[in-house]
PDB file of C-alpha atoms in Angstrom:
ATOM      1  CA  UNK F  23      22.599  15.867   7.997  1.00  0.00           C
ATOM      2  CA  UNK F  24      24.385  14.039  10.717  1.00  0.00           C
ATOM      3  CA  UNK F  25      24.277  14.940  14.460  1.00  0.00           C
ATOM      4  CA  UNK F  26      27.894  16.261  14.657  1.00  0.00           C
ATOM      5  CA  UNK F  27      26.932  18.463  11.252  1.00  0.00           C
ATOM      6  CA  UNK F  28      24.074  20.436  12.824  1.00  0.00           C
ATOM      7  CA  UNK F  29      26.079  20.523  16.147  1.00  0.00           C
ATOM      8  CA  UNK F  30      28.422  22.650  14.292  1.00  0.00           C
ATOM      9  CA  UNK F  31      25.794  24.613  12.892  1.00  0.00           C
ATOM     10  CA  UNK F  32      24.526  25.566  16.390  1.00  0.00           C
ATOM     11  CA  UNK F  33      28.029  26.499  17.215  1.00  0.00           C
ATOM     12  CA  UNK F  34      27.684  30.119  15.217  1.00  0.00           C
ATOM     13  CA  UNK F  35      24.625  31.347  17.265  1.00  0.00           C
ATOM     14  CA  UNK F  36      25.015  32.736  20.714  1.00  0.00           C
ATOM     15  CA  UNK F  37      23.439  31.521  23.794  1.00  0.00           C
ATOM     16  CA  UNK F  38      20.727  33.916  23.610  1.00  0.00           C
ATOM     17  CA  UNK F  39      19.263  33.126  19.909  1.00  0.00           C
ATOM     18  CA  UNK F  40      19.655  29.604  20.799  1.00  0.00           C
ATOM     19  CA  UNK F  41      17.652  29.993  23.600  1.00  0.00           C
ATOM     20  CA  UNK F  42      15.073  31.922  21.915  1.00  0.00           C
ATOM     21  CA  UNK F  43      15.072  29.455  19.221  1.00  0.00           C
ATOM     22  CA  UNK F  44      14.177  26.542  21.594  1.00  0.00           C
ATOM     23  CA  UNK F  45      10.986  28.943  22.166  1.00  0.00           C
ATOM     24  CA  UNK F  46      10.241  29.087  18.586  1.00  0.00           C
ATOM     25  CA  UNK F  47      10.193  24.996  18.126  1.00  0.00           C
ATOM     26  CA  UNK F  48       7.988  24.725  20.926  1.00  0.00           C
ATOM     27  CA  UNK F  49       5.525  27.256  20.118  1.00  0.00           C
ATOM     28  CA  UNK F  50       5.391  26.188  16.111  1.00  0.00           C
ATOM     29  CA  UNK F  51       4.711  22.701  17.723  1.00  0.00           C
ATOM     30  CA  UNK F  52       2.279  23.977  19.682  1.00  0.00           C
ATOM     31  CA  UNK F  53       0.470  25.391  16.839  1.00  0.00           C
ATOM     32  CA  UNK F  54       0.804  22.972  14.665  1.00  0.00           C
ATOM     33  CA  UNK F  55      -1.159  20.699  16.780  1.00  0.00           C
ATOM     34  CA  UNK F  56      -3.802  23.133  17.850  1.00  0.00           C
ATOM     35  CA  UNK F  57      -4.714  26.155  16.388  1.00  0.00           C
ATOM     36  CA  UNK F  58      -3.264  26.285  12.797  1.00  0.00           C
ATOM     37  CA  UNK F  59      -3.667  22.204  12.411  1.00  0.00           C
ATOM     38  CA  UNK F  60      -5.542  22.782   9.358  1.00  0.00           C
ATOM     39  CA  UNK F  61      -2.706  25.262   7.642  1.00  0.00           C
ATOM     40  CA  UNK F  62      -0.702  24.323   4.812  1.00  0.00           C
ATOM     41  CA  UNK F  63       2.267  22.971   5.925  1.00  0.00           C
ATOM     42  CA  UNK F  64       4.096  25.766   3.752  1.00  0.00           C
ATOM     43  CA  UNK F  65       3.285  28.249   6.221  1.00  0.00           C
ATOM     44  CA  UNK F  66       5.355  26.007   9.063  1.00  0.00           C
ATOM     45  CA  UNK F  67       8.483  26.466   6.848  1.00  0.00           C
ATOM     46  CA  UNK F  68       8.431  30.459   7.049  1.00  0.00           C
ATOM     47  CA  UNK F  69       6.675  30.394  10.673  1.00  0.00           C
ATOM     48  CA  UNK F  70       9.648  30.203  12.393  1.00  0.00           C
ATOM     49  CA  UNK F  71      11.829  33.148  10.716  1.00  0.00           C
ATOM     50  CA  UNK F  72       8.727  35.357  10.872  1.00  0.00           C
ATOM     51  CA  UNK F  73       8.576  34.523  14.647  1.00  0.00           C
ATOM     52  CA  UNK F  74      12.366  34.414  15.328  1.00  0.00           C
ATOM     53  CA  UNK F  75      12.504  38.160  13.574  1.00  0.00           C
ATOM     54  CA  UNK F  76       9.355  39.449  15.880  1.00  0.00           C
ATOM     55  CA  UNK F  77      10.941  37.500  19.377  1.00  0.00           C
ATOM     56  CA  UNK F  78      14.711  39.177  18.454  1.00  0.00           C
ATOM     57  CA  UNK F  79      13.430  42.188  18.071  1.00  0.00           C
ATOM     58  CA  UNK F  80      11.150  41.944  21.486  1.00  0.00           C
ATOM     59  CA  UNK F  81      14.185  40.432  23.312  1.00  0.00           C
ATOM     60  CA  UNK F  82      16.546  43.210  22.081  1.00  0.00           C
ATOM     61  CA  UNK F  83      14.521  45.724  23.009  1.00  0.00           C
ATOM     62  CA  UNK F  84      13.716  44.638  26.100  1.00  0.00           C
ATOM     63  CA  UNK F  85      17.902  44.027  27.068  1.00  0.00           C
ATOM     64  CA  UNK F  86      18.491  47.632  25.845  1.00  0.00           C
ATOM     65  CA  UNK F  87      14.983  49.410  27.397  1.00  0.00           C
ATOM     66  CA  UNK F  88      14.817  51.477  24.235  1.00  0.00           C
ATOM     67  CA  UNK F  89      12.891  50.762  20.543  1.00  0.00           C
ATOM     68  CA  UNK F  90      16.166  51.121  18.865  1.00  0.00           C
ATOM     69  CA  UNK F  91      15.676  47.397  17.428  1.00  0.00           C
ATOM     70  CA  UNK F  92      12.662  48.261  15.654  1.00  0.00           C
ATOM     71  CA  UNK F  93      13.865  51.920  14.489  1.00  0.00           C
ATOM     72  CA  UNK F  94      17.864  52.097  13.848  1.00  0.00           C
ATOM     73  CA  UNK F  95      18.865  48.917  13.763  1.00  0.00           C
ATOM     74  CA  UNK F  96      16.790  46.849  12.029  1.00  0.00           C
ATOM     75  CA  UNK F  97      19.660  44.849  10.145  1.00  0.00           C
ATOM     76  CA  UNK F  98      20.444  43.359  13.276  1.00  0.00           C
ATOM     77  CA  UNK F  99      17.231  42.782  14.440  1.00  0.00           C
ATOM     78  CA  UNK F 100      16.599  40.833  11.460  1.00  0.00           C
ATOM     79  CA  UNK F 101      19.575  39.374  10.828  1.00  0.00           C
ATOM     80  CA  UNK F 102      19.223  38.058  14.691  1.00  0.00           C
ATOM     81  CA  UNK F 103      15.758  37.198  14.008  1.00  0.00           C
ATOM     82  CA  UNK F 104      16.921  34.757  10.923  1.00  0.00           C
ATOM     83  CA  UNK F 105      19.232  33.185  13.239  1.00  0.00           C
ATOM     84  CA  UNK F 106      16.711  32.448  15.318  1.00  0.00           C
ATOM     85  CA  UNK F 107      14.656  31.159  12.056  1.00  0.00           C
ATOM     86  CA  UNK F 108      17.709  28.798  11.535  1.00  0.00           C
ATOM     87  CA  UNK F 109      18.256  27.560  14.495  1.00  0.00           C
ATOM     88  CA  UNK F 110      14.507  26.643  14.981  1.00  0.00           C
ATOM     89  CA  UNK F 111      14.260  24.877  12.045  1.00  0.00           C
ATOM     90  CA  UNK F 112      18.124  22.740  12.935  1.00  0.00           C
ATOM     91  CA  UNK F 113      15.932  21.632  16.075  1.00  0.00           C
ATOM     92  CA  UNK F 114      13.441  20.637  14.586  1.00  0.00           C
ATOM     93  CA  UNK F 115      15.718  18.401  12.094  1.00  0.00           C
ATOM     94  CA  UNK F 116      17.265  17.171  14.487  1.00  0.00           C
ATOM     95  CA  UNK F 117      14.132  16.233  16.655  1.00  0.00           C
ATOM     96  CA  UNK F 118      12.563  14.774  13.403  1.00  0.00           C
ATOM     97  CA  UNK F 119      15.566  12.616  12.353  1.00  0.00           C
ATOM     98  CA  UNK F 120      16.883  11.627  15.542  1.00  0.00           C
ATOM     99  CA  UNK F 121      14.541  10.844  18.484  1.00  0.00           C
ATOM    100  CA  UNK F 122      10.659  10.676  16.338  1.00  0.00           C
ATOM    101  CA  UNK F 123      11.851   8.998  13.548  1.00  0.00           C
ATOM    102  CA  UNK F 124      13.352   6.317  15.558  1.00  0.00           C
ATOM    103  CA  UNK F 125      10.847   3.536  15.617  1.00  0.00           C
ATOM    104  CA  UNK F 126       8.173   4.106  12.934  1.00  0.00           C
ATOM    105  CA  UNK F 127       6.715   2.343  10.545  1.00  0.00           C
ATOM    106  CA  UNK F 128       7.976   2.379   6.832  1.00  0.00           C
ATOM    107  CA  UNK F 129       4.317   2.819   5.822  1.00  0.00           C
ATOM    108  CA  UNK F 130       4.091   6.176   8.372  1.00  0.00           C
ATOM    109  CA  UNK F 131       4.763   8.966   5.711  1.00  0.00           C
ATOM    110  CA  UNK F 132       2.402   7.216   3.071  1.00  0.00           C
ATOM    111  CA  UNK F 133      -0.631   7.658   5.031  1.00  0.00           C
ATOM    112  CA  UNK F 134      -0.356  11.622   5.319  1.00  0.00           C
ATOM    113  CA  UNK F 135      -3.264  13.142   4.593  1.00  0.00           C
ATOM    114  CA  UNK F 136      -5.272   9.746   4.626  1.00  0.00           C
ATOM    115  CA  UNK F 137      -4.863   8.976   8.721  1.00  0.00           C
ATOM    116  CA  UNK F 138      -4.678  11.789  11.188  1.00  0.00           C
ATOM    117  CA  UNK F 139      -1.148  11.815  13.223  1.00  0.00           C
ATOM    118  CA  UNK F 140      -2.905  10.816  16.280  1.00  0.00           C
ATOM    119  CA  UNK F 141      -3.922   7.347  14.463  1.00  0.00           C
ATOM    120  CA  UNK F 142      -1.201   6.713  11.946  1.00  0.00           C
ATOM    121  CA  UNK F 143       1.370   5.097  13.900  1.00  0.00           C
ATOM    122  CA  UNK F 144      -1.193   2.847  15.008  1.00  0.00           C
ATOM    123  CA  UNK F 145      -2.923   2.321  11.637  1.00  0.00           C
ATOM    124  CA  UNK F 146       1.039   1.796  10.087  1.00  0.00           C
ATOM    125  CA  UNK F 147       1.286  -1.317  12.415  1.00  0.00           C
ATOM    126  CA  UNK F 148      -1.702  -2.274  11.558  1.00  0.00           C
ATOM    127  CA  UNK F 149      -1.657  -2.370   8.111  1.00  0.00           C
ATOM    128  CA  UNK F 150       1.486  -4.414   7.882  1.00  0.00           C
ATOM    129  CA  UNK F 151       0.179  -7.114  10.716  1.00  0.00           C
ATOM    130  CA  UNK F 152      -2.471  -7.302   8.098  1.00  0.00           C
ATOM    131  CA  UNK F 153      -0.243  -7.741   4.918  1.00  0.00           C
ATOM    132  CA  UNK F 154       1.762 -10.338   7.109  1.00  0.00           C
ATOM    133  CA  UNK F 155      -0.619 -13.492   7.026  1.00  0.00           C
ATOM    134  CA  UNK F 156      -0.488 -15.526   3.476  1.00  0.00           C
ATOM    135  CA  UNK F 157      -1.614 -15.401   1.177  1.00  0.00           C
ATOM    136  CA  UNK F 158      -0.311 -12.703  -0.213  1.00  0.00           C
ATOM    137  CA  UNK F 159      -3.231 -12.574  -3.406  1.00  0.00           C
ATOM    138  CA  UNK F 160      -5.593 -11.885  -0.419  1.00  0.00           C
ATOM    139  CA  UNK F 161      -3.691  -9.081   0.950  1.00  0.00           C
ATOM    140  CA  UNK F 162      -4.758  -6.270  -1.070  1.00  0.00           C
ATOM    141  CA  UNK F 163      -8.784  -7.134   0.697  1.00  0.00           C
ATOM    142  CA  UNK F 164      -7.456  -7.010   4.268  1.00  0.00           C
ATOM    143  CA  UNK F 165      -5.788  -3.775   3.601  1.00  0.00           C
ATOM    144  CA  UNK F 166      -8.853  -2.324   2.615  1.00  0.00           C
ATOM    145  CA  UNK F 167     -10.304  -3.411   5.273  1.00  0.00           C
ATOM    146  CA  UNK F 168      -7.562  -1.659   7.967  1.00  0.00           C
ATOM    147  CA  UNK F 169      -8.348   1.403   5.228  1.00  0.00           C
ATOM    148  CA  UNK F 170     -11.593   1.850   6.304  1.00  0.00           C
ATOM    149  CA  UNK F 171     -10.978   1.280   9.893  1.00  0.00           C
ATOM    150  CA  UNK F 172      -8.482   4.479  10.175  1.00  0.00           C
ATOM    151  CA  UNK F 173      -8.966   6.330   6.880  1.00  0.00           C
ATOM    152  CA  UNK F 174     -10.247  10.036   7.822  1.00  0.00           C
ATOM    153  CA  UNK F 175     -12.278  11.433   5.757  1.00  0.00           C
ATOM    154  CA  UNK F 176     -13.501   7.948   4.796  1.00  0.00           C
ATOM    155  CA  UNK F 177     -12.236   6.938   0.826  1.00  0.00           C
ATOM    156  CA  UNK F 178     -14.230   5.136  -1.892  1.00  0.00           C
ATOM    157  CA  UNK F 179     -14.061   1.821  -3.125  1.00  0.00           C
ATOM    158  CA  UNK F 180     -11.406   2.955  -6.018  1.00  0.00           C
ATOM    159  CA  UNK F 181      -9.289   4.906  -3.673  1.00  0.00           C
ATOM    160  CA  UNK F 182      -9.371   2.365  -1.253  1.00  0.00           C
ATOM    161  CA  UNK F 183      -8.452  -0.716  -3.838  1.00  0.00           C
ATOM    162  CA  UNK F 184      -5.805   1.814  -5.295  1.00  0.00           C
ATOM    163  CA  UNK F 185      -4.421   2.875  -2.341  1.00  0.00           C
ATOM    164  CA  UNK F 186      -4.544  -0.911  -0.797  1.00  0.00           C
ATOM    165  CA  UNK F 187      -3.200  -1.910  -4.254  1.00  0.00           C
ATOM    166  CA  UNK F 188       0.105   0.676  -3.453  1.00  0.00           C
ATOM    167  CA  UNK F 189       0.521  -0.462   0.404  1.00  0.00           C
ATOM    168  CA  UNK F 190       0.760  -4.218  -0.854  1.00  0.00           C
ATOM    169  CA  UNK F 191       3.857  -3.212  -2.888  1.00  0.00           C
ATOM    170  CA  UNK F 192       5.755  -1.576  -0.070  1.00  0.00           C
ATOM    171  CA  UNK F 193       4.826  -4.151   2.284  1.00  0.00           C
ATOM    172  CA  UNK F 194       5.918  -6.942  -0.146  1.00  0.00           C
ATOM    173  CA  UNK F 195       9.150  -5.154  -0.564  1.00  0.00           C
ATOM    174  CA  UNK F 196       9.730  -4.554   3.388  1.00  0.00           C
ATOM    175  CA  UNK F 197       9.038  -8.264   3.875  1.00  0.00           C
ATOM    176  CA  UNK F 198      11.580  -9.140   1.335  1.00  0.00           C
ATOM    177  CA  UNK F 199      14.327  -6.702   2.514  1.00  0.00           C
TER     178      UNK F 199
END
């Protein structure tokens, strides 16, 4: 998706479920690192139509002072409310492919669930400073080693030499590209 593409898409929302989307991002950020860091990251996907649906439906009934939002019309309410999913998750594309993804490390997304985020930019730099001196046969060793530096919860030997095994590749085909 390029910039002027979910520009566009932002076009067919009003001000107000923009606005209310902007909300959403920040709060499912603000969860995401905090309270509900240890949820499956499935639940982040429908987190922000389930809260765009319950924040329409607050908004609207506070503009109109009545509970017609959650009684008569609902279809609007939730239709609003999905809009608000939409245009949460279109910022958060956006954030994720234009301003945080500028800048990382090619290794970044293959040490999910083996660094925590607050470490694995550092521990992607790492790792390739450490792939970088020759020679290369010795590489796979000093990997492990950066492994066990940032690797939380700590892996054994076989994961490690597997894992170290897999981050030689990709670095051998980053320094050749």
């Amino acid at each position: 998706m390029t910039l002027l593409q979910a520009l566009g898409a932002f076009r067919l929302y009003g001000a107000d479920v923009l606005l209310l989307a902007l909300g959403i991002t920040l709060l499912v950020s603000l969860l995401k690192r905090t309270i509900m860091k240890r949820c499956p990251r499935k639940v982040f996907v429908l987190l922000p139509f389930a809260l765009g649906v319950l924040f329409y439906a607050v908004y609207r009934a506070v503009m109109t002072l009545s509970p017609a939002p959650f009684l008569q019309d609902i279809l609007f309410t939730l239709e609003g409310g999905f809009g608000c999913g939409c245009a949460s998750t279109l910022y958060y594309v956006a954030y994720e492919q234009f301003v945080r993804g500028k800048g990382l490390s090619p290794l970044y997304p293959l040490l999910e669930g083996l660094v925590p985020d607050g470490n694995r930019e550092a521990a992607a730099e790492a790792l390739y400073e450490a792939y970088l001196p020759e020679p290369a046969e010795s590489a796979a060793e000093r990997l492990k080693d950066v492994l066990r530096t940032f690797a939380d919860p700590p892996l054994g030997e076989e994961e490690l030499a597997l894992y170290a095994k897999l981050l030689a590749a990709v670095c051998a085909s980053l320094k050749r590209a």
